[in-house]
Short mmCIF file of C-alpha atoms and ligand atoms in Angstrom, two decimals:
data_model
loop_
_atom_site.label_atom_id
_atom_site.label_comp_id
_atom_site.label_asym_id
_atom_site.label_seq_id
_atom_site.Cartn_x
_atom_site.Cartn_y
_atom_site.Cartn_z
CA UNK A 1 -29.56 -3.74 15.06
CA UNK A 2 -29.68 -6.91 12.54
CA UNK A 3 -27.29 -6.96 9.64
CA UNK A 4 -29.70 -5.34 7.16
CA UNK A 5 -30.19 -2.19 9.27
CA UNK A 6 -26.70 -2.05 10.05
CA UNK A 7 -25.31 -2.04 6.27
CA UNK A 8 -28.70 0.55 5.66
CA UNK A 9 -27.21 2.66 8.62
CA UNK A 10 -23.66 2.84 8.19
CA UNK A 11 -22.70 1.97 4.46
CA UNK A 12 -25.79 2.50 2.10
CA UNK A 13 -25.89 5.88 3.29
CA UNK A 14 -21.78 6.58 2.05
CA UNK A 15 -22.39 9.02 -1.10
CA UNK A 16 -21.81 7.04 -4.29
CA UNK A 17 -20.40 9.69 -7.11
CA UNK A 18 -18.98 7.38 -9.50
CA UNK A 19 -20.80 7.32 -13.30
CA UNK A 20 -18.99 3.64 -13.82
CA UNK A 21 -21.52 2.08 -11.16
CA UNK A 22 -25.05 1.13 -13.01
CA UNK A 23 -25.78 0.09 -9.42
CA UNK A 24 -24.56 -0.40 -6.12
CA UNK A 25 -25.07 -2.16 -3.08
CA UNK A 26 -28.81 -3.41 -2.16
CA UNK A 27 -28.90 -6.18 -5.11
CA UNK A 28 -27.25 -9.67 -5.24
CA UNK A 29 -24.55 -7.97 -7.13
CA UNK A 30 -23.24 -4.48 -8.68
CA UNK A 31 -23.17 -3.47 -12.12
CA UNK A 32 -19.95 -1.91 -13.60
CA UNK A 33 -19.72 -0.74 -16.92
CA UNK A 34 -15.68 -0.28 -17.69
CA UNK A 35 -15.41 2.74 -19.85
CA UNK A 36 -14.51 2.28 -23.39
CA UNK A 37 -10.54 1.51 -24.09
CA UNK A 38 -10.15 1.03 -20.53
CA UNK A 39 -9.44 -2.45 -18.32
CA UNK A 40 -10.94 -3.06 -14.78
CA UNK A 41 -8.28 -4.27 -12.68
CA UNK A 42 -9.06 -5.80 -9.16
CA UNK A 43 -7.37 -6.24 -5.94
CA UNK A 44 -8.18 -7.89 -2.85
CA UNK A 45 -6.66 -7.96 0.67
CA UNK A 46 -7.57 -8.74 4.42
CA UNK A 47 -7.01 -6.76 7.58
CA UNK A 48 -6.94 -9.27 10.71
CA UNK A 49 -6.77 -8.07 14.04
CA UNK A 50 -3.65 -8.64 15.70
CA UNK A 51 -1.57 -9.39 12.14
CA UNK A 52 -2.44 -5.91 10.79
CA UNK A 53 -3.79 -3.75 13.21
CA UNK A 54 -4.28 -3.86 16.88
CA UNK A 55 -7.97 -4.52 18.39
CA UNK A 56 -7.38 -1.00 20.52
CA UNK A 57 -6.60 0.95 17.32
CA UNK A 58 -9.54 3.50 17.11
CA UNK A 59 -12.20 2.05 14.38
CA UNK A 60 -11.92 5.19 12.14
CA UNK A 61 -8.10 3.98 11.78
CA UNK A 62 -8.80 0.66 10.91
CA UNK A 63 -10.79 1.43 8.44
CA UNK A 64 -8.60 3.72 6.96
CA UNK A 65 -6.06 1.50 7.29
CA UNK A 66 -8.11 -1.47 5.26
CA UNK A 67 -8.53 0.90 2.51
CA UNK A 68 -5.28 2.73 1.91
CA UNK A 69 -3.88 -0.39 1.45
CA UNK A 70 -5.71 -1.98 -1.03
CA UNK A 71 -5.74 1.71 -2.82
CA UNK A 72 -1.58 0.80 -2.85
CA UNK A 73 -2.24 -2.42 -5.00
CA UNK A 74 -3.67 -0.83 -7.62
CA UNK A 75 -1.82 2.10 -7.65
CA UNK A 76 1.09 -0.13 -8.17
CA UNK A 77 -0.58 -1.69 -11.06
CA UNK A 78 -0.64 2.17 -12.23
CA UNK A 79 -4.49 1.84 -11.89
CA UNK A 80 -6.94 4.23 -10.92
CA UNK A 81 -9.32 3.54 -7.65
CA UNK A 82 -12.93 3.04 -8.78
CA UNK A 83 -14.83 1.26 -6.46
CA UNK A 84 -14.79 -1.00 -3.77
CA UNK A 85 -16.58 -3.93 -1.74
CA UNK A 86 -16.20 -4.50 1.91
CA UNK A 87 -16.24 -7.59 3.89
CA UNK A 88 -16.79 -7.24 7.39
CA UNK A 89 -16.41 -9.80 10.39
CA UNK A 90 -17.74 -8.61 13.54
CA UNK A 91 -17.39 -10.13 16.93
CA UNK A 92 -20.44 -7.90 18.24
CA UNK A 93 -22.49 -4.82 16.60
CA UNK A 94 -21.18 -2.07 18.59
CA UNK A 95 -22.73 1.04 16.66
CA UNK A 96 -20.15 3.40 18.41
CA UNK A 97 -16.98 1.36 16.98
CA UNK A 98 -19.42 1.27 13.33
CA UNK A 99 -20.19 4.58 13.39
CA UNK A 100 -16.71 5.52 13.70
CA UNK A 101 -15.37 2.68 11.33
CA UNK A 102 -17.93 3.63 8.55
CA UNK A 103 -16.64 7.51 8.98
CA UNK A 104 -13.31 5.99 8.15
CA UNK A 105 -14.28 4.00 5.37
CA UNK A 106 -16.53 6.67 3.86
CA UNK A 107 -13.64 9.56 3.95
CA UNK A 108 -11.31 6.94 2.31
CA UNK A 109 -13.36 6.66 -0.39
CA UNK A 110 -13.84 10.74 -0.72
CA UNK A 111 -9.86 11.01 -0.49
CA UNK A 112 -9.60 8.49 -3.46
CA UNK A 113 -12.84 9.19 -5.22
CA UNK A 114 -14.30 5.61 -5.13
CA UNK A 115 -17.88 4.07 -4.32
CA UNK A 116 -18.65 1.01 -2.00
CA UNK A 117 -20.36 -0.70 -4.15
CA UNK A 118 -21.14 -4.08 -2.08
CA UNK A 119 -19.83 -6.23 0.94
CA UNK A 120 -20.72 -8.65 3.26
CA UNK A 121 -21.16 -8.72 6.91
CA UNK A 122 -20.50 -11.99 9.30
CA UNK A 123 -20.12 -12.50 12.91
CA UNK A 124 -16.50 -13.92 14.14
CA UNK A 125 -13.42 -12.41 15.16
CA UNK A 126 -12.51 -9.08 13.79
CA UNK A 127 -11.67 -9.05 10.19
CA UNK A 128 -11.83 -6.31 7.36
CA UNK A 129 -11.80 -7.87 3.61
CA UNK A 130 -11.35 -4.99 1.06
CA UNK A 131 -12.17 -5.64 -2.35
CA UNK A 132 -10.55 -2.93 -4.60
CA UNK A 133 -11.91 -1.77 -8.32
CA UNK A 134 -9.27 0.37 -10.59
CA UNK A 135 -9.24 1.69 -14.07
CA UNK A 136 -6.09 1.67 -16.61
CA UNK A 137 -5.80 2.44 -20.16
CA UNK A 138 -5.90 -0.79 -21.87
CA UNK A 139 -2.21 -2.19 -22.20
CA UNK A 140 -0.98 0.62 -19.65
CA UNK A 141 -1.22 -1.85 -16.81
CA UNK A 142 2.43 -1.56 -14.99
CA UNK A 143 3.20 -5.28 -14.27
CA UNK A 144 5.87 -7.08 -12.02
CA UNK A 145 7.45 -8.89 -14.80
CA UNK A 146 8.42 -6.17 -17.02
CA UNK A 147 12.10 -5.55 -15.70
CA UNK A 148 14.98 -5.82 -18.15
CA UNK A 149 18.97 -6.30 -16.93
CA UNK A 150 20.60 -2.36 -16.85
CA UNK A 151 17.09 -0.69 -15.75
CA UNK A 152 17.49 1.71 -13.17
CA UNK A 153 15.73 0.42 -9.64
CA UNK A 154 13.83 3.42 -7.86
CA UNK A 155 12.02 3.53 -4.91
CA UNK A 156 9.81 6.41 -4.02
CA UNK A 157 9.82 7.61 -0.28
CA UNK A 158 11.79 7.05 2.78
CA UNK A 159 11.30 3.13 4.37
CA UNK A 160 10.87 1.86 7.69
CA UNK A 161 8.64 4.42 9.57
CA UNK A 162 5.66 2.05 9.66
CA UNK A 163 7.66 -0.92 11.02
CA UNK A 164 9.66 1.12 13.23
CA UNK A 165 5.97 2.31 14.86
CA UNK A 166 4.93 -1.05 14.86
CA UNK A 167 8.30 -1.94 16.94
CA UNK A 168 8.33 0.95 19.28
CA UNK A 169 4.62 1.13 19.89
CA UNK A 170 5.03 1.00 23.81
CA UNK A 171 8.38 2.37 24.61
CA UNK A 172 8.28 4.88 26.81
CA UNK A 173 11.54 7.12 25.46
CA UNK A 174 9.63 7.79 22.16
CA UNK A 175 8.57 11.32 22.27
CA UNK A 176 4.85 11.62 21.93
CA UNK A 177 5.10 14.34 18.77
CA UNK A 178 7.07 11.14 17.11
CA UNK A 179 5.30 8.50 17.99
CA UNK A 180 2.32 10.47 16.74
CA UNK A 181 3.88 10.94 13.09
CA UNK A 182 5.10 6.94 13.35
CA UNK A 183 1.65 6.01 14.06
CA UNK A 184 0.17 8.18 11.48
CA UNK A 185 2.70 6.66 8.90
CA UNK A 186 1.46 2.94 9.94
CA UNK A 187 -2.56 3.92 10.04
CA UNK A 188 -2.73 6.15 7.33
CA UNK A 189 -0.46 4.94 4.67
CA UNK A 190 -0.13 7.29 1.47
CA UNK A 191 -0.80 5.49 -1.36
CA UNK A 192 1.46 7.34 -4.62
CA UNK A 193 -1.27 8.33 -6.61
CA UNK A 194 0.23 11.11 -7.51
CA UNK A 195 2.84 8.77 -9.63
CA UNK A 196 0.64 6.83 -11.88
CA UNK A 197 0.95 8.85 -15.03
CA UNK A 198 4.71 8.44 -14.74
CA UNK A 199 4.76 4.75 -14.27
CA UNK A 200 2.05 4.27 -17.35
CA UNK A 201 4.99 6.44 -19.35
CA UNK A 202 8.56 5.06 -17.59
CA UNK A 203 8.01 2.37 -15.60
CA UNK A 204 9.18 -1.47 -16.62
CA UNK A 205 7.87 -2.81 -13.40
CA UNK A 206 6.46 -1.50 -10.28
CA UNK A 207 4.98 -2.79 -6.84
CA UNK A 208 4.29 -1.43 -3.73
CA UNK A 209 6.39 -2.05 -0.38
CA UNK A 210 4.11 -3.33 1.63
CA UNK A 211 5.96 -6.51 2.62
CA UNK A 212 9.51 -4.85 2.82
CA UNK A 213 11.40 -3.69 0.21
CA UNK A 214 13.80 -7.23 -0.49
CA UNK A 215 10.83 -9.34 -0.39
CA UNK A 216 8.99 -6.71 -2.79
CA UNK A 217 11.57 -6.30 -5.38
CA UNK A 218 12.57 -9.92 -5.22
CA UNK A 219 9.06 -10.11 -6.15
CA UNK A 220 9.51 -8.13 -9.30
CA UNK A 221 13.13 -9.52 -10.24
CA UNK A 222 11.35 -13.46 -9.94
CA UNK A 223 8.12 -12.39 -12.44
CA UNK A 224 10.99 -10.39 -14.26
CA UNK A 225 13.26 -13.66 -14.23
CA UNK A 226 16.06 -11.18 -13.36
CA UNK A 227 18.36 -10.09 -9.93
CA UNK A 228 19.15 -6.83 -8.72
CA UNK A 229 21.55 -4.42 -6.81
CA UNK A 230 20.93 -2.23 -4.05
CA UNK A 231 23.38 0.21 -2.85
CA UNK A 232 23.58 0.47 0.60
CA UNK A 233 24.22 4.44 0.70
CA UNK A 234 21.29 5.67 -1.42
CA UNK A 235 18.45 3.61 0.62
CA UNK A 236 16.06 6.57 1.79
CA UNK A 237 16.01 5.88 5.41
CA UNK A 238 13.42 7.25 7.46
CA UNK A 239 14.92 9.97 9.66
CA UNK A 240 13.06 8.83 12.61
CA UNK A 241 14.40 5.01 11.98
CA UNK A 242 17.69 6.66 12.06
CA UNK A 243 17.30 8.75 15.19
CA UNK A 244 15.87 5.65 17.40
CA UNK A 245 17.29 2.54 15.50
CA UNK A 246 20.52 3.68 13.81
CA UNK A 247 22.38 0.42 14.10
CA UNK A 248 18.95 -1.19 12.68
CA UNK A 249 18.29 1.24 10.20
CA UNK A 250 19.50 -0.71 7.39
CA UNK A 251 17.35 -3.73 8.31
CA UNK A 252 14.65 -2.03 8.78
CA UNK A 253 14.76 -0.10 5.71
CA UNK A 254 15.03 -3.01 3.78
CA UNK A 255 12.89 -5.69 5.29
CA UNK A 256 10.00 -3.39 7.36
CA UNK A 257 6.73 -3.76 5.80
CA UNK A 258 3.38 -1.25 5.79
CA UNK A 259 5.37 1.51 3.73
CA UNK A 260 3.33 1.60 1.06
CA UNK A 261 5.71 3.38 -1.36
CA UNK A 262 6.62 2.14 -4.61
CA UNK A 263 9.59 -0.02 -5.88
CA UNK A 264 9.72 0.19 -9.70
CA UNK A 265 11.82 -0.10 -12.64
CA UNK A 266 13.09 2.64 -15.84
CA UNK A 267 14.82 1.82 -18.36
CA UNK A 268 18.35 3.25 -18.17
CA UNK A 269 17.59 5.36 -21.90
CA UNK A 270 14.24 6.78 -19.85
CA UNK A 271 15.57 7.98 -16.53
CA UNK A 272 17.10 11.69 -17.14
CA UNK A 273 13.28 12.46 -19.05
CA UNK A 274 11.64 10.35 -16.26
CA UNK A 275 13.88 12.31 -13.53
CA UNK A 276 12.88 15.88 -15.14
CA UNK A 277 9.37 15.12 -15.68
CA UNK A 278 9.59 13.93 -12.00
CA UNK A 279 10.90 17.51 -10.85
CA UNK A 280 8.66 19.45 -12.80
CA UNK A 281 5.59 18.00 -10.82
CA UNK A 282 7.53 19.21 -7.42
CA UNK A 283 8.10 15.18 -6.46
CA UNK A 284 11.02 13.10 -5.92
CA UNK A 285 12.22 9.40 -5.87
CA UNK A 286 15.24 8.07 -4.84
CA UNK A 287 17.62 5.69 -7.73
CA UNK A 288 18.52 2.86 -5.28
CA UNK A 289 19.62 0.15 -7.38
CA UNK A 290 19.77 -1.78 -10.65
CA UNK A 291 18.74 -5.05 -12.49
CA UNK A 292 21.04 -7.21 -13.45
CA UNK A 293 21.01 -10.38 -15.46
CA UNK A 294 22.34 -12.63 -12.86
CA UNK A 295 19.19 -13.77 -10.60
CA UNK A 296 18.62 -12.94 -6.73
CA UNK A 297 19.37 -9.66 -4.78
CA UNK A 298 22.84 -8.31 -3.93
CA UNK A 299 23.48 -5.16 -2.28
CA UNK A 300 26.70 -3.10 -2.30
CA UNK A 301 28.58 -1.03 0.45
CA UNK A 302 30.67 2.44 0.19
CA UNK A 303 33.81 0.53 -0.46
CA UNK A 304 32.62 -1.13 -3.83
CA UNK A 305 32.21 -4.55 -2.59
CA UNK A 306 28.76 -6.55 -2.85
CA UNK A 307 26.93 -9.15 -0.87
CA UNK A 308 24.10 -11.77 -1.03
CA UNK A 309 20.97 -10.11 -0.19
CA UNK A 310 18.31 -12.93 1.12
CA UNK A 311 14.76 -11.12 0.39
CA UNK A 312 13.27 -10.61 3.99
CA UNK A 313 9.99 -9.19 4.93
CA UNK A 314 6.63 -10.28 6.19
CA UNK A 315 5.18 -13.84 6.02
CA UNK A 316 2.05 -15.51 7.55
CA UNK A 317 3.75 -18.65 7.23
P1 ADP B 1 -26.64 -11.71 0.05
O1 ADP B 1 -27.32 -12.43 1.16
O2 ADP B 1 -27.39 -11.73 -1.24
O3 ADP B 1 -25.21 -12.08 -0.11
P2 ADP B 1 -26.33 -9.58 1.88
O4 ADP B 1 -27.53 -9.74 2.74
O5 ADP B 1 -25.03 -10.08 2.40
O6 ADP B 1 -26.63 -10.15 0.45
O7 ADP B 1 -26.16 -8.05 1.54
C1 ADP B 1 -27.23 -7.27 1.07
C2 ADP B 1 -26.67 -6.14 0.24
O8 ADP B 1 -25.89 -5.28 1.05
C3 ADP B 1 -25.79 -6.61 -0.90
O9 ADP B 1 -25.96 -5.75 -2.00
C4 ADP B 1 -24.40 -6.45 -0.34
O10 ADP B 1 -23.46 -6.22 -1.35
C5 ADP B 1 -24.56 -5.23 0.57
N1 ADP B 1 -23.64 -5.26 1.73
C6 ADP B 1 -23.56 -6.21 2.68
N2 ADP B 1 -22.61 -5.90 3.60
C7 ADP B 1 -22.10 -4.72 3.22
C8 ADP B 1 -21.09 -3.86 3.72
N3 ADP B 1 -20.38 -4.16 4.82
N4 ADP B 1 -20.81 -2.74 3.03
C9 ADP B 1 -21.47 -2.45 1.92
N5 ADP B 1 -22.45 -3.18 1.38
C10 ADP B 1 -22.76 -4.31 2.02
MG1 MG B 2 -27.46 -12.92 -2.67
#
């Protein structure tokens, strides 16, 4: 099969629902028309083999994988997903490992309501480029630079599942029932849709943990030109970190990547209406921290006293 057949085949076919797309993929480019008193907001990110997934992951993984994760960027922005393009490099056309890939992709974009709208396909080593499409309310972007000294850090799910899979893949002590819900965690990241109308209403800042959470929220306190706290007791540890890592926990809580949950930012005047709002919709996030005028990240024990915090987390170089 030549490229053209193969994007016919495997990604024309994917339904396309969304009334924003004048047209899709088959031209030089799509056509988007952003609805009225709305802003288009776009995300990009690249899956490589070996750096974010392994070659033996099952296709339909991968895929989901490359998705998910660019879903998580704009979900942090408090966006909506619209649409999406996909980049592919191939090392070979393998319809088995496309057909399955494409079912990935395609049930992706069901879960999150978006069309592939365009992409690309090159021979080389294995590489998935997701371009991501997402709609906010003009001015009801949630940006990284919008935290204030005294707001009230929250973080919202439990941190270091996916880089506890990724350390544990091949040990043989992990019981299979938990290495299956560690390797779901890493493949099928949940981006926190369900949390976007609260950070367009509370949230100061937000971004998603996908680097670890130090390196994320230094992120945030650097655009904010602000530091922050962390206390040590309220991190939401993942239960499984704690069972097969305890003495790591912390570490890994803090500097894992591939969580996908959010860090963000309420104002201190905002959290009890933020927190009952929060309950009402049966979901939870955990208060972790705070900002504080003095810059860089601190974090403080049960005893009351603090130390430095140097942001760790993923870096390609
Ligand atoms: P061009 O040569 O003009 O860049 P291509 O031959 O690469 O166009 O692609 C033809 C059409 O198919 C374009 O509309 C492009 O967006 C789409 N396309 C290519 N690869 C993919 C893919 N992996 N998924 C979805 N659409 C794709
Ligand atoms: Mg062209």
């Amino acid at each position: 099969m030549n490229e053209f057949s193969l994007i016919d085949q495997y990604f024309k076919s994917i339904p396309s629902t969304r009334s924003e797309v004048v047209f899709g993929i088959g031209d030089d480019a799509a056509s988007l028309q952003v609805p009225k008193g709305m802003n288009l907001l776009v995300s990009t990110d690249t899956l490589v083999s070996e750096v974010h997934f392994l070659p033996q992951w099952n296709a339909y993984d991968i895929a989901s994988k490359a998705i998910r994760a660019n879903v998580s960027d704009l979900v942090a922005m408090a966006a909506l997903p619209c649409c999406f393009t996909l980049a592919l490099t191939l090392p070979n056309n393998d319809e088995q490992w496309l057909a399955s890939f494409a079912k990935g992709i395609s049930d992706a974009a069901a879960l999150y309501n978006m069309d592939l709208i365009g992409g690309d396909i090159t021979h080389g080593p294995l590489a998935i480029n997701v371009t991501v499409m997402g709609l906010a309310p003009t001015g009801q972007e949630v940006r990284r630079n919008g935290a204030q000294a005294g707001d009230i850090v929250f973080v919202s799910g439990a941190l270091g599942a996916a880089a506890l899979a990724v350390q544990f893949l091949d040990k043989k002590d992990l019981l299979q029932q938990h290495r299956n819900e560690l390797m779901a965690k890493l493949m099928h990241p949940t981006p926190r849709i369900d949390l976007i109308e609260l950070l367009r209403k509370y949230a100061t800042s937000a971004i998603d943990i996908s680097d670890g959470l130090s390196a994320d929220l230094n992120h945030i306190c650097r655009a904010s030109n602000v530091g922050a706290y962390l206390t040590k007791d309220s991190l939401p540890i993942h239960p499984l970190v704690v069972t097969y890592l305890k003495n790591k926990s912390v570490d890994l809580a803090i500097s894992g990547g591939d969580d996908y949950e959010l860090c963000f930012t309420v104002s201190p005047s905002k959290v009890d209406a933020f927190l009952s709002e929060l309950k009402d919709r049966g979901l939870g996030c955990y208060k972790i921290g705070q900002i504080e005028k003095a810059q860089g990240l601190r974090i403080q024990f049960s005893d009351g006293h603090c130390e430095d915090l140097v942001p760790q987390g993923y870096q390609h170089f």
